[in-house]
mmCIF file of C-alpha atoms in Angstrom:
data_model
loop_
_atom_site.group_PDB
_atom_site.id
_atom_site.type_symbol
_atom_site.label_atom_id
_atom_site.label_comp_id
_atom_site.label_asym_id
_atom_site.label_seq_id
_atom_site.Cartn_x
_atom_site.Cartn_y
_atom_site.Cartn_z
ATOM 1 C CA MET A 154 4.777 -1.661 -46.400
ATOM 2 C CA ALA A 155 7.574 -0.632 -44.219
ATOM 3 C CA LYS A 156 8.989 -3.027 -42.341
ATOM 4 C CA LYS A 157 8.841 -2.974 -38.020
ATOM 5 C CA PHE A 158 12.059 -2.263 -36.640
ATOM 6 C CA TYR A 159 12.192 -5.820 -35.267
ATOM 7 C CA GLU A 160 11.914 -7.004 -39.034
ATOM 8 C CA LEU A 161 15.190 -4.647 -40.013
ATOM 9 C CA ASN A 162 18.630 -6.351 -40.115
ATOM 10 C CA PRO A 163 21.110 -4.852 -37.861
ATOM 11 C CA LYS A 164 22.321 -2.232 -40.159
ATOM 12 C CA GLU A 165 19.198 -1.037 -41.035
ATOM 13 C CA ARG A 166 18.067 -0.550 -37.257
ATOM 14 C CA LEU A 167 21.395 1.237 -36.692
ATOM 15 C CA ASP A 168 20.402 3.534 -39.548
ATOM 16 C CA GLN A 169 17.102 4.141 -38.376
ATOM 17 C CA LEU A 170 18.217 5.429 -35.223
ATOM 18 C CA ALA A 171 20.431 8.085 -36.508
ATOM 19 C CA LEU A 172 23.062 7.969 -34.019
ATOM 20 C CA PRO A 173 26.488 9.722 -34.821
ATOM 21 C CA THR A 174 28.715 8.185 -37.217
ATOM 22 C CA GLU A 175 31.540 7.365 -34.714
ATOM 23 C CA LEU A 176 29.095 5.401 -32.511
ATOM 24 C CA THR A 177 27.547 3.985 -35.586
ATOM 25 C CA ASN A 178 30.665 2.602 -36.789
ATOM 26 C CA ARG A 179 31.443 1.059 -33.486
ATOM 27 C CA PHE A 180 28.215 -0.779 -33.117
ATOM 28 C CA LEU A 181 28.840 -2.134 -36.666
ATOM 29 C CA ALA A 182 32.266 -3.355 -35.948
ATOM 30 C CA GLN A 183 31.101 -5.416 -32.932
ATOM 31 C CA GLN A 184 28.169 -7.232 -34.478
ATOM 32 C CA ASP A 185 28.330 -10.539 -35.017
ATOM 33 C CA THR A 186 26.064 -12.411 -37.596
ATOM 34 C CA LYS A 187 26.020 -16.062 -35.557
ATOM 35 C CA ARG A 188 24.236 -14.031 -32.440
ATOM 36 C CA GLN A 189 22.052 -11.584 -34.420
ATOM 37 C CA ASN A 190 19.094 -13.773 -34.168
ATOM 38 C CA LEU A 191 19.317 -14.931 -30.440
ATOM 39 C CA ILE A 192 17.439 -11.745 -29.426
ATOM 40 C CA GLU A 193 14.998 -9.393 -30.479
ATOM 41 C CA ASN A 194 16.187 -5.765 -32.029
ATOM 42 C CA TYR A 195 20.008 -7.008 -32.204
ATOM 43 C CA LEU A 196 22.159 -3.973 -32.513
ATOM 44 C CA THR A 197 25.659 -5.110 -31.662
ATOM 45 C CA ASP A 198 27.496 -7.371 -29.364
ATOM 46 C CA PHE A 199 28.141 -5.824 -25.756
ATOM 47 C CA ALA A 200 31.466 -7.459 -24.452
ATOM 48 C CA LEU A 201 32.552 -7.763 -20.494
ATOM 49 C CA PRO A 202 35.756 -9.120 -19.301
ATOM 50 C CA GLU A 203 36.318 -12.782 -18.405
ATOM 51 C CA GLY A 204 38.971 -13.677 -15.929
ATOM 52 C CA ILE A 205 39.429 -16.894 -13.921
ATOM 53 C CA ILE A 206 39.716 -18.595 -10.906
ATOM 54 C CA LYS A 207 42.918 -20.245 -11.040
ATOM 55 C CA ASN A 208 42.750 -23.297 -8.449
ATOM 56 C CA LEU A 209 39.165 -24.013 -7.068
ATOM 57 C CA VAL A 210 39.424 -27.302 -5.293
ATOM 58 C CA LEU A 211 36.075 -29.359 -4.591
ATOM 59 C CA ASP A 212 35.989 -32.747 -3.328
ATOM 60 C CA GLU A 213 39.810 -33.160 -4.003
ATOM 61 C CA GLN A 214 39.800 -32.116 -7.575
ATOM 62 C CA LEU A 215 41.117 -29.070 -8.966
ATOM 63 C CA TYR A 216 38.984 -26.778 -11.358
ATOM 64 C CA GLN A 217 39.898 -23.566 -13.336
ATOM 65 C CA VAL A 218 36.752 -21.631 -13.263
ATOM 66 C CA PRO A 219 35.903 -18.782 -15.537
ATOM 67 C CA LEU A 220 34.255 -15.532 -14.494
ATOM 68 C CA VAL A 221 32.612 -12.903 -16.788
ATOM 69 C CA VAL A 222 32.146 -9.577 -14.785
ATOM 70 C CA GLU A 223 32.568 -5.813 -15.026
ATOM 71 C CA GLU A 224 33.456 -4.981 -11.271
ATOM 72 C CA PRO A 225 37.107 -4.771 -10.890
ATOM 73 C CA SER A 226 37.694 -6.847 -7.363
ATOM 74 C CA VAL A 227 35.612 -9.584 -7.956
ATOM 75 C CA VAL A 228 38.044 -11.907 -10.000
ATOM 76 C CA ALA A 229 40.606 -11.038 -7.331
ATOM 77 C CA ALA A 230 38.356 -11.600 -4.052
ATOM 78 C CA ALA A 231 37.505 -15.167 -5.514
ATOM 79 C CA ASN A 232 40.625 -16.365 -6.136
ATOM 80 C CA ASN A 233 41.709 -15.121 -2.747
ATOM 81 C CA GLY A 234 38.823 -17.077 -0.983
ATOM 82 C CA ALA A 235 39.179 -20.039 -3.332
ATOM 83 C CA ARG A 236 42.983 -20.132 -2.342
ATOM 84 C CA MET A 237 42.026 -19.698 1.488
ATOM 85 C CA PHE A 238 39.692 -22.850 1.518
ATOM 86 C CA ALA A 239 42.469 -24.847 -0.400
ATOM 87 C CA LEU A 240 44.732 -24.559 2.593
ATOM 88 C CA GLY A 241 42.226 -26.309 4.665
ATOM 89 C CA GLY A 242 41.662 -28.957 2.042
ATOM 90 C CA GLY A 243 39.116 -27.293 -0.437
ATOM 91 C CA PHE A 244 35.184 -27.677 -0.524
ATOM 92 C CA ARG A 245 33.262 -30.500 -0.059
ATOM 93 C CA SER A 246 30.041 -31.264 -1.697
ATOM 94 C CA VAL A 247 26.846 -33.194 -0.117
ATOM 95 C CA GLY A 248 24.916 -35.772 -1.886
ATOM 96 C CA THR A 249 23.756 -35.318 -5.675
ATOM 97 C CA GLY A 250 21.748 -32.528 -6.501
ATOM 98 C CA ARG A 251 18.776 -33.409 -8.754
ATOM 99 C CA ALA A 252 17.769 -31.280 -11.911
ATOM 100 C CA LEU A 253 14.249 -30.642 -10.843
ATOM 101 C CA LEU A 254 11.935 -27.752 -12.018
ATOM 102 C CA THR A 255 8.769 -26.621 -10.837
ATOM 103 C CA GLY A 256 5.982 -25.544 -13.316
ATOM 104 C CA GLN A 257 2.757 -23.999 -12.282
ATOM 105 C CA ILE A 258 -0.959 -23.905 -13.848
ATOM 106 C CA LEU A 259 -2.713 -21.170 -12.186
ATOM 107 C CA PHE A 260 -6.274 -21.361 -11.188
ATOM 108 C CA ASP A 261 -8.493 -18.184 -9.816
ATOM 109 C CA GLN A 262 -11.485 -18.257 -8.429
ATOM 110 C CA VAL A 263 -12.069 -22.172 -8.049
ATOM 111 C CA ASP A 264 -13.325 -24.841 -6.265
ATOM 112 C CA VAL A 265 -10.168 -26.321 -5.077
ATOM 113 C CA ALA A 266 -11.634 -29.766 -3.922
ATOM 114 C CA ASP A 267 -13.364 -29.821 -7.343
ATOM 115 C CA VAL A 268 -9.956 -29.116 -9.013
ATOM 116 C CA GLN A 269 -8.484 -31.798 -6.964
ATOM 117 C CA ALA A 270 -10.954 -34.467 -7.800
ATOM 118 C CA PHE A 271 -10.212 -33.643 -11.427
ATOM 119 C CA VAL A 272 -6.827 -34.118 -11.121
ATOM 120 C CA ASN A 273 -7.179 -37.549 -9.107
ATOM 121 C CA ASP A 274 -9.293 -38.847 -12.151
ATOM 122 C CA HIS A 275 -7.260 -37.782 -14.938
ATOM 123 C CA ARG A 276 -3.821 -38.484 -13.544
ATOM 124 C CA GLN A 277 -2.874 -41.103 -16.082
ATOM 125 C CA GLU A 278 -3.737 -38.787 -19.166
ATOM 126 C CA ILE A 279 -1.627 -35.790 -17.364
ATOM 127 C CA GLU A 280 1.321 -38.009 -17.174
ATOM 128 C CA ALA A 281 0.547 -39.074 -20.934
ATOM 129 C CA ALA A 282 0.375 -35.500 -22.153
ATOM 130 C CA ALA A 283 3.568 -34.530 -20.311
ATOM 131 C CA GLN A 284 5.623 -37.739 -22.002
ATOM 132 C CA ALA A 285 3.794 -37.108 -25.427
ATOM 133 C CA ALA A 286 5.035 -33.197 -25.132
ATOM 134 C CA LYS A 287 8.748 -33.823 -24.567
ATOM 135 C CA PRO A 288 9.526 -37.262 -25.518
ATOM 136 C CA SER A 289 13.244 -36.741 -25.815
ATOM 137 C CA LEU A 290 13.543 -35.635 -21.942
ATOM 138 C CA TYR A 291 11.962 -38.904 -20.909
ATOM 139 C CA GLN A 292 14.596 -40.838 -23.235
ATOM 140 C CA ARG A 293 17.182 -38.981 -21.467
ATOM 141 C CA GLY A 294 15.895 -40.211 -17.696
ATOM 142 C CA GLY A 295 13.980 -37.145 -17.292
ATOM 143 C CA GLY A 296 10.598 -35.933 -17.265
ATOM 144 C CA LEU A 297 7.521 -35.386 -14.927
ATOM 145 C CA GLN A 298 8.042 -36.647 -11.402
ATOM 146 C CA ASP A 299 5.305 -35.206 -9.351
ATOM 147 C CA LEU A 300 2.065 -33.595 -9.234
ATOM 148 C CA VAL A 301 0.627 -31.484 -6.508
ATOM 149 C CA LEU A 302 -2.286 -28.940 -6.315
ATOM 150 C CA ARG A 303 -1.584 -26.224 -3.539
ATOM 151 C CA GLU A 304 -4.480 -24.241 -2.367
ATOM 152 C CA LEU A 305 -3.796 -20.670 -2.009
ATOM 153 C CA PRO A 306 -5.857 -17.626 -0.265
ATOM 154 C CA GLY A 307 -8.804 -16.349 -2.075
ATOM 155 C CA ARG A 308 -10.074 -19.371 -3.860
ATOM 156 C CA ARG A 309 -6.842 -19.755 -5.967
ATOM 157 C CA ALA A 310 -5.054 -22.727 -6.083
ATOM 158 C CA SER A 311 -1.348 -23.844 -8.307
ATOM 159 C CA LEU A 312 -1.212 -27.271 -9.687
ATOM 160 C CA ASP A 313 2.606 -27.808 -9.460
ATOM 161 C CA LEU A 314 4.355 -30.330 -11.881
ATOM 162 C CA VAL A 315 7.944 -31.260 -10.965
ATOM 163 C CA VAL A 316 9.792 -32.108 -13.807
ATOM 164 C CA ASP A 317 13.445 -33.403 -14.083
ATOM 165 C CA THR A 318 15.079 -31.755 -16.892
ATOM 166 C CA ASP A 319 18.322 -34.091 -16.552
ATOM 167 C CA GLN A 320 21.374 -31.751 -18.290
ATOM 168 C CA ALA A 321 19.591 -28.830 -19.494
ATOM 169 C CA MET A 322 17.956 -25.826 -17.270
ATOM 170 C CA GLY A 323 14.810 -27.202 -18.813
ATOM 171 C CA ALA A 324 12.634 -23.993 -18.806
ATOM 172 C CA ASN A 325 11.501 -24.465 -22.700
ATOM 173 C CA ALA A 326 10.828 -28.100 -21.654
ATOM 174 C CA VAL A 327 8.815 -27.162 -19.039
ATOM 175 C CA ASN A 328 6.861 -24.680 -20.625
ATOM 176 C CA THR A 329 5.907 -27.203 -23.207
ATOM 177 C CA ILE A 330 4.698 -29.755 -21.129
ATOM 178 C CA LEU A 331 2.776 -27.318 -18.887
ATOM 179 C CA GLU A 332 1.255 -26.223 -22.123
ATOM 180 C CA ALA A 333 0.454 -29.817 -23.077
ATOM 181 C CA VAL A 334 -1.408 -30.614 -19.871
ATOM 182 C CA LYS A 335 -3.126 -27.333 -19.392
ATOM 183 C CA ALA A 336 -4.997 -28.376 -22.728
ATOM 184 C CA LEU A 337 -6.694 -31.185 -20.779
ATOM 185 C CA PHE A 338 -8.195 -28.932 -17.947
ATOM 186 C CA MET A 339 -11.356 -27.806 -20.389
ATOM 187 C CA PRO A 340 -14.051 -27.337 -17.503
ATOM 188 C CA TYR A 341 -11.260 -24.744 -16.128
ATOM 189 C CA GLN A 342 -9.927 -22.862 -18.951
ATOM 190 C CA GLU A 343 -11.606 -19.449 -17.939
ATOM 191 C CA GLN A 344 -10.235 -19.873 -14.465
ATOM 192 C CA ILE A 345 -6.762 -20.511 -15.634
ATOM 193 C CA LEU A 346 -4.757 -17.569 -15.664
ATOM 194 C CA GLY A 347 -1.624 -19.095 -17.008
ATOM 195 C CA ALA A 348 0.841 -21.605 -17.273
ATOM 196 C CA ILE A 349 4.389 -20.824 -16.388
ATOM 197 C CA LEU A 350 7.556 -22.278 -15.135
ATOM 198 C CA SER A 351 8.448 -21.186 -11.288
ATOM 199 C CA ASN A 352 12.101 -20.022 -10.683
ATOM 200 C CA ALA A 353 12.302 -20.854 -6.885
ATOM 201 C CA GLY A 354 13.959 -23.928 -7.486
ATOM 202 C CA ASP A 355 13.239 -25.404 -4.012
ATOM 203 C CA HIS A 356 13.421 -29.271 -5.236
ATOM 204 C CA SER A 357 16.815 -28.327 -6.430
ATOM 205 C CA LEU A 358 18.678 -27.410 -3.210
ATOM 206 C CA VAL A 359 22.859 -27.983 -3.448
ATOM 207 C CA SER A 360 25.178 -27.801 -0.598
ATOM 208 C CA VAL A 361 29.154 -27.217 -0.215
ATOM 209 C CA SER A 362 31.240 -26.369 2.718
ATOM 210 C CA GLY A 363 34.492 -25.825 3.522
ATOM 211 C CA ARG A 364 36.969 -25.042 6.039
ATOM 212 C CA VAL A 365 40.066 -22.670 6.395
ATOM 213 C CA PRO A 366 42.716 -22.662 8.899
ATOM 214 C CA VAL A 367 42.114 -19.491 11.349
ATOM 215 C CA MET A 368 45.682 -18.330 10.566
ATOM 216 C CA ALA A 369 44.753 -17.996 6.697
ATOM 217 C CA VAL A 370 42.307 -15.244 7.888
ATOM 218 C CA GLY A 371 44.723 -13.513 9.909
ATOM 219 C CA GLY A 372 44.166 -15.614 13.398
ATOM 220 C CA TRP A 373 41.597 -16.482 16.015
ATOM 221 C CA ALA A 374 40.513 -13.079 16.813
ATOM 222 C CA MET A 375 39.580 -12.207 12.981
ATOM 223 C CA ALA A 376 37.878 -15.685 12.401
ATOM 224 C CA LYS A 377 35.643 -14.794 15.337
ATOM 225 C CA ARG A 378 35.053 -11.219 13.976
ATOM 226 C CA ILE A 379 33.909 -13.111 10.691
ATOM 227 C CA VAL A 380 31.405 -15.384 12.195
ATOM 228 C CA ALA A 381 30.039 -12.404 14.090
ATOM 229 C CA LEU A 382 29.479 -10.406 10.923
ATOM 230 C CA SER A 383 27.769 -13.518 9.537
ATOM 231 C CA GLU A 384 25.483 -13.876 12.196
ATOM 232 C CA PHE A 385 24.708 -10.159 12.049
ATOM 233 C CA ALA A 386 23.469 -10.465 8.865
ATOM 234 C CA LYS A 387 20.853 -13.224 10.291
ATOM 235 C CA VAL A 388 19.009 -10.809 12.244
ATOM 236 C CA ASP A 389 19.570 -7.838 9.963
ATOM 237 C CA PRO A 390 17.973 -7.871 6.358
ATOM 238 C CA LYS A 391 20.012 -5.045 5.104
ATOM 239 C CA ARG A 392 23.585 -6.508 6.012
ATOM 240 C CA ALA A 393 21.925 -9.826 4.667
ATOM 241 C CA VAL A 394 21.365 -7.910 1.073
ATOM 242 C CA THR A 395 24.933 -7.014 1.099
ATOM 243 C CA GLU A 396 26.406 -10.006 2.091
ATOM 244 C CA ASN A 397 24.028 -12.070 -0.311
ATOM 245 C CA LYS A 398 25.279 -9.625 -3.041
ATOM 246 C CA GLY A 399 28.893 -10.575 -2.262
ATOM 247 C CA VAL A 400 28.101 -14.505 -2.776
ATOM 248 C CA PHE A 401 26.414 -13.486 -6.160
ATOM 249 C CA ASN A 402 29.364 -11.693 -7.306
ATOM 250 C CA GLY A 403 31.452 -14.752 -8.245
ATOM 251 C CA LEU A 404 28.600 -17.377 -8.481
ATOM 252 C CA SER A 405 26.762 -14.755 -10.801
ATOM 253 C CA ALA A 406 29.892 -14.181 -13.108
ATOM 254 C CA ALA A 407 30.484 -17.824 -13.156
ATOM 255 C CA VAL A 408 26.834 -18.630 -14.460
ATOM 256 C CA LEU A 409 27.319 -15.931 -17.077
ATOM 257 C CA ALA A 410 30.422 -17.520 -18.191
ATOM 258 C CA LEU A 411 28.584 -20.631 -18.849
ATOM 259 C CA GLY A 412 25.782 -19.050 -20.739
ATOM 260 C CA ASN A 413 23.151 -19.660 -18.112
ATOM 261 C CA ASP A 414 20.547 -17.416 -16.659
ATOM 262 C CA TRP A 415 22.341 -15.607 -13.708
ATOM 263 C CA ARG A 416 18.816 -13.586 -13.506
ATOM 264 C CA ALA A 417 16.777 -16.622 -12.353
ATOM 265 C CA VAL A 418 19.802 -18.022 -10.160
ATOM 266 C CA GLU A 419 19.715 -14.937 -8.181
ATOM 267 C CA ALA A 420 16.121 -14.699 -8.000
ATOM 268 C CA ALA A 421 15.872 -18.104 -6.626
ATOM 269 C CA GLY A 422 18.738 -17.497 -4.092
ATOM 270 C CA HIS A 423 17.129 -14.703 -2.932
ATOM 271 C CA ALA A 424 13.608 -16.065 -2.312
ATOM 272 C CA TYR A 425 15.354 -19.019 -0.528
ATOM 273 C CA ALA A 426 16.979 -16.203 1.652
ATOM 274 C CA SER A 427 13.469 -15.187 2.631
ATOM 275 C CA ARG A 428 12.235 -18.727 3.358
ATOM 276 C CA ASP A 429 11.197 -18.075 6.821
ATOM 277 C CA GLY A 430 9.536 -14.883 6.547
ATOM 278 C CA GLN A 431 12.663 -12.783 7.150
ATOM 279 C CA TYR A 432 15.339 -12.082 4.662
ATOM 280 C CA ARG A 433 18.784 -13.543 5.785
ATOM 281 C CA SER A 434 22.490 -14.372 4.663
ATOM 282 C CA LEU A 435 22.376 -17.388 2.624
ATOM 283 C CA THR A 436 25.809 -18.763 4.222
ATOM 284 C CA GLN A 437 26.562 -20.158 7.546
ATOM 285 C CA TRP A 438 29.803 -19.706 9.502
ATOM 286 C CA ARG A 439 31.179 -21.139 12.731
ATOM 287 C CA LEU A 440 34.674 -22.049 14.476
ATOM 288 C CA GLU A 441 35.316 -25.901 14.875
ATOM 289 C CA ASP A 442 38.219 -28.395 15.986
ATOM 290 C CA ASP A 443 38.961 -26.275 18.771
ATOM 291 C CA GLN A 444 38.537 -23.095 17.187
ATOM 292 C CA GLU A 445 41.112 -24.060 14.662
ATOM 293 C CA PHE A 446 39.262 -23.910 11.459
ATOM 294 C CA LEU A 447 36.616 -21.459 10.219
ATOM 295 C CA VAL A 448 33.786 -23.489 8.627
ATOM 296 C CA GLY A 449 31.504 -22.216 5.697
ATOM 297 C CA GLU A 450 28.708 -23.813 4.398
ATOM 298 C CA LEU A 451 26.282 -22.508 1.330
ATOM 299 C CA THR A 452 23.077 -24.117 0.469
ATOM 300 C CA LEU A 453 20.902 -23.023 -2.717
ATOM 301 C CA PRO A 454 18.291 -23.836 -4.866
ATOM 302 C CA LEU A 455 19.834 -24.061 -8.179
ATOM 303 C CA ASN A 456 18.887 -24.724 -11.843
ATOM 304 C CA ILE A 457 21.387 -24.477 -14.228
ATOM 305 C CA GLY A 458 21.982 -26.482 -17.860
ATOM 306 C CA THR A 459 25.022 -27.898 -19.411
ATOM 307 C CA VAL A 460 23.455 -28.574 -22.868
ATOM 308 C CA GLY A 461 20.621 -26.436 -24.786
ATOM 309 C CA GLY A 462 19.680 -22.756 -24.499
ATOM 310 C CA ALA A 463 21.813 -19.963 -24.999
ATOM 311 C CA LEU A 464 24.557 -22.046 -24.317
ATOM 312 C CA ALA A 465 24.217 -23.780 -27.591
ATOM 313 C CA SER A 466 24.456 -20.610 -29.589
ATOM 314 C CA LEU A 467 27.203 -19.272 -27.377
ATOM 315 C CA GLN A 468 30.649 -20.592 -28.618
ATOM 316 C CA THR A 469 32.773 -18.731 -25.888
ATOM 317 C CA ALA A 470 30.416 -20.570 -23.191
ATOM 318 C CA GLN A 471 30.956 -23.872 -24.752
ATOM 319 C CA ASP A 472 34.815 -22.864 -24.505
ATOM 320 C CA ASN A 473 34.601 -21.932 -20.886
ATOM 321 C CA PHE A 474 32.701 -25.096 -20.116
ATOM 322 C CA ALA A 475 35.681 -26.805 -21.878
ATOM 323 C CA ILE A 476 37.878 -25.226 -19.559
ATOM 324 C CA LEU A 477 35.921 -26.315 -16.201
ATOM 325 C CA GLY A 478 36.543 -30.102 -17.649
ATOM 326 C CA GLN A 479 32.912 -30.227 -19.098
ATOM 327 C CA PRO A 480 31.426 -31.477 -15.729
ATOM 328 C CA ASP A 481 27.904 -32.634 -15.742
ATOM 329 C CA ALA A 482 25.170 -30.512 -14.480
ATOM 330 C CA ASP A 483 25.358 -31.851 -10.608
ATOM 331 C CA ARG A 484 29.122 -31.156 -10.439
ATOM 332 C CA THR A 485 28.769 -27.700 -12.196
ATOM 333 C CA LYS A 486 26.187 -26.571 -9.384
ATOM 334 C CA LYS A 487 28.558 -27.491 -6.899
ATOM 335 C CA ILE A 488 31.223 -25.735 -8.304
ATOM 336 C CA LEU A 489 29.407 -22.932 -8.778
ATOM 337 C CA LEU A 490 28.403 -22.681 -5.083
ATOM 338 C CA ALA A 491 32.065 -23.202 -4.322
ATOM 339 C CA VAL A 492 32.804 -19.892 -6.153
ATOM 340 C CA GLY A 493 29.943 -18.237 -4.262
ATOM 341 C CA LEU A 494 31.311 -18.901 -0.819
ATOM 342 C CA SER A 495 34.963 -17.835 -1.984
ATOM 343 C CA SER A 496 33.643 -14.663 -2.830
ATOM 344 C CA ASN A 497 31.686 -14.498 0.500
ATOM 345 C CA LEU A 498 34.815 -15.331 2.534
ATOM 346 C CA ALA A 499 36.908 -12.846 1.076
ATOM 347 C CA ALA A 500 34.387 -10.063 1.653
ATOM 348 C CA LEU A 501 33.730 -11.136 5.062
ATOM 349 C CA LYS A 502 37.528 -11.016 5.726
ATOM 350 C CA ALA A 503 37.728 -7.833 3.923
ATOM 351 C CA VAL A 504 34.820 -6.021 6.020
ATOM 352 C CA ALA A 505 35.987 -7.401 9.489
ATOM 353 C CA GLY A 506 39.647 -6.386 8.986
ATOM 354 C CA ALA A 507 40.830 -3.285 7.077
ATOM 355 C CA GLY A 508 37.437 -2.532 5.545
ATOM 356 C CA ILE A 509 36.255 -3.312 1.906
ATOM 357 C CA GLN A 510 37.224 -0.062 0.460
ATOM 358 C CA ALA A 511 40.911 -0.444 0.448
ATOM 359 C CA GLY A 512 40.875 -3.510 -1.781
ATOM 360 C CA HIS A 513 38.328 -1.668 -3.748
ATOM 361 C CA MET A 514 40.139 1.305 -4.263
ATOM 362 C CA LYS A 515 43.246 -0.574 -5.654
ATOM 363 C CA MET A 516 41.333 -2.390 -8.251
ATOM 364 C CA GLN A 517 39.371 0.985 -9.109
ATOM 365 C CA ALA A 518 42.955 2.770 -9.222
ATOM 366 C CA ARG A 519 43.940 0.207 -12.337
ATOM 367 C CA THR A 520 40.070 0.745 -14.036
ATOM 368 C CA LEU A 521 40.829 4.782 -13.858
ATOM 369 C CA ALA A 522 44.190 4.541 -15.327
ATOM 370 C CA VAL A 523 42.814 2.686 -18.125
ATOM 371 C CA GLN A 524 39.541 4.998 -18.464
ATOM 372 C CA VAL A 525 41.998 7.825 -18.732
ATOM 373 C CA GLY A 526 44.014 6.439 -21.559
ATOM 374 C CA ALA A 527 46.816 4.762 -20.007
ATOM 375 C CA LYS A 528 48.697 2.620 -22.348
ATOM 376 C CA ALA A 529 49.231 -0.931 -21.389
ATOM 377 C CA GLU A 530 52.744 -0.691 -20.045
ATOM 378 C CA GLU A 531 51.656 2.612 -18.073
ATOM 379 C CA VAL A 532 48.654 1.218 -16.272
ATOM 380 C CA ALA A 533 50.484 -0.730 -13.397
ATOM 381 C CA ALA A 534 52.312 2.432 -12.623
ATOM 382 C CA LEU A 535 49.953 5.003 -12.595
ATOM 383 C CA ALA A 536 47.513 2.967 -10.392
ATOM 384 C CA ALA A 537 50.381 2.206 -7.819
ATOM 385 C CA VAL A 538 50.725 6.205 -7.841
ATOM 386 C CA LEU A 539 46.868 6.538 -7.567
ATOM 387 C CA ALA A 540 46.263 4.198 -4.989
ATOM 388 C CA GLN A 541 48.456 6.595 -2.562
ATOM 389 C CA THR A 542 46.564 9.643 -3.447
ATOM 390 C CA THR A 543 42.749 10.886 -4.306
ATOM 391 C CA ILE A 544 41.216 8.752 -6.769
ATOM 392 C CA ASN A 545 39.602 10.669 -9.198
ATOM 393 C CA GLU A 546 39.689 11.437 -13.058
ATOM 394 C CA THR A 547 41.225 15.065 -12.633
ATOM 395 C CA THR A 548 44.201 13.398 -10.464
ATOM 396 C CA ALA A 549 44.350 10.385 -12.839
ATOM 397 C CA LYS A 550 44.895 12.442 -15.970
ATOM 398 C CA ARG A 551 47.334 14.922 -13.777
ATOM 399 C CA LEU A 552 49.630 11.920 -13.020
ATOM 400 C CA LEU A 553 49.400 10.341 -16.546
ATOM 401 C CA GLY A 554 50.675 13.809 -17.955
ATOM 402 C CA GLU A 555 53.387 14.044 -15.120
ATOM 403 C CA MET A 556 54.696 10.321 -15.903
ATOM 404 C CA ARG A 557 54.573 10.823 -19.665
ATOM 405 C CA GLN A 558 56.549 14.274 -19.469
ATOM 406 C CA ASN A 559 59.186 12.424 -16.853
ATOM 407 C CA GLY A 560 59.585 9.870 -19.080
ATOM 408 C CA SER A 561 60.186 11.920 -22.119
ATOM 409 C CA LYS A 562 62.768 13.589 -20.251
ATOM 410 C CA ASP A 563 64.858 10.334 -19.523
#
């Protein structure tokens, strides 16, 4: 009997796809036997550039933060934002964020009062089942912290299990606990639609703030424009979407570099941005101290892990944690928020000033130089010329040809 596609090894899958020889050979050359079992239907590894924020100051401590991203301007913007915040003393964190993740058992067409009575009568059994499902989590000080039944429209209900996941992101741990607890609800098996974690993260809010001397952003008038631009995103969802994307430019690049789930982080962030019924920007900006300082704040629900998950299988992610200094989960979350606020400041300053396009085009010129075949020693010169003219592939190829021709004459 023929193997199913997922049962084939990576080379056999490529052979079955019947790709051009040149493409197949490139995919083969980029395969990694250590990673071929991490995902279904593995073909090859897809590489993205990794850069770094050189000096990010948080609670008077200096961090070097790796970023993995394909967008040219993200690393430059995050560094610029972190530099401006450092001039005001860097970032400050608030409190200690707990690693709390919620799991849901979803009931449909039930008498909610009846389910609540069942939960009350069997609470000890539920707590025991949760502990038996993940004893190692309890040994590390984590485990089930709260149990809440929420009534929803249409005779629906959600039993929310709030779990302390310690240093792990905890998705697998929470789902394991959910399955064990769900088995106790025998009278309601037909009404249970499923049991699954929630990425909302509303029990795991983290906050950082920082201040920037107004002169660092170009003076009082520019600082005032930045505040006004941020406030615009509080009333216009279309602007808020783009402003929040700017936050996640840097934040998600750091999450990815650390082997964590950037999709879950962004989903929770966007949900939090809509918490009052309208989508709004996530950051807060104001002028303080007789308007000498521009102050920014960012609060987000954030669930990430420093152990387990994909991180345990990705050596580069482990190496990036080493670059970061091996912080615990709480400290890592605050570093990530500082990166997001740095990216936000750089974007706001660009939009309120000369416009975002000027900086983007400088970075795009360098990317285009690489795209048209410029050698490493030619990229900077070609990008500099491109930045002064129309940036497109035809122009880039022509200028590269002229550079080489002029060089051969010298």
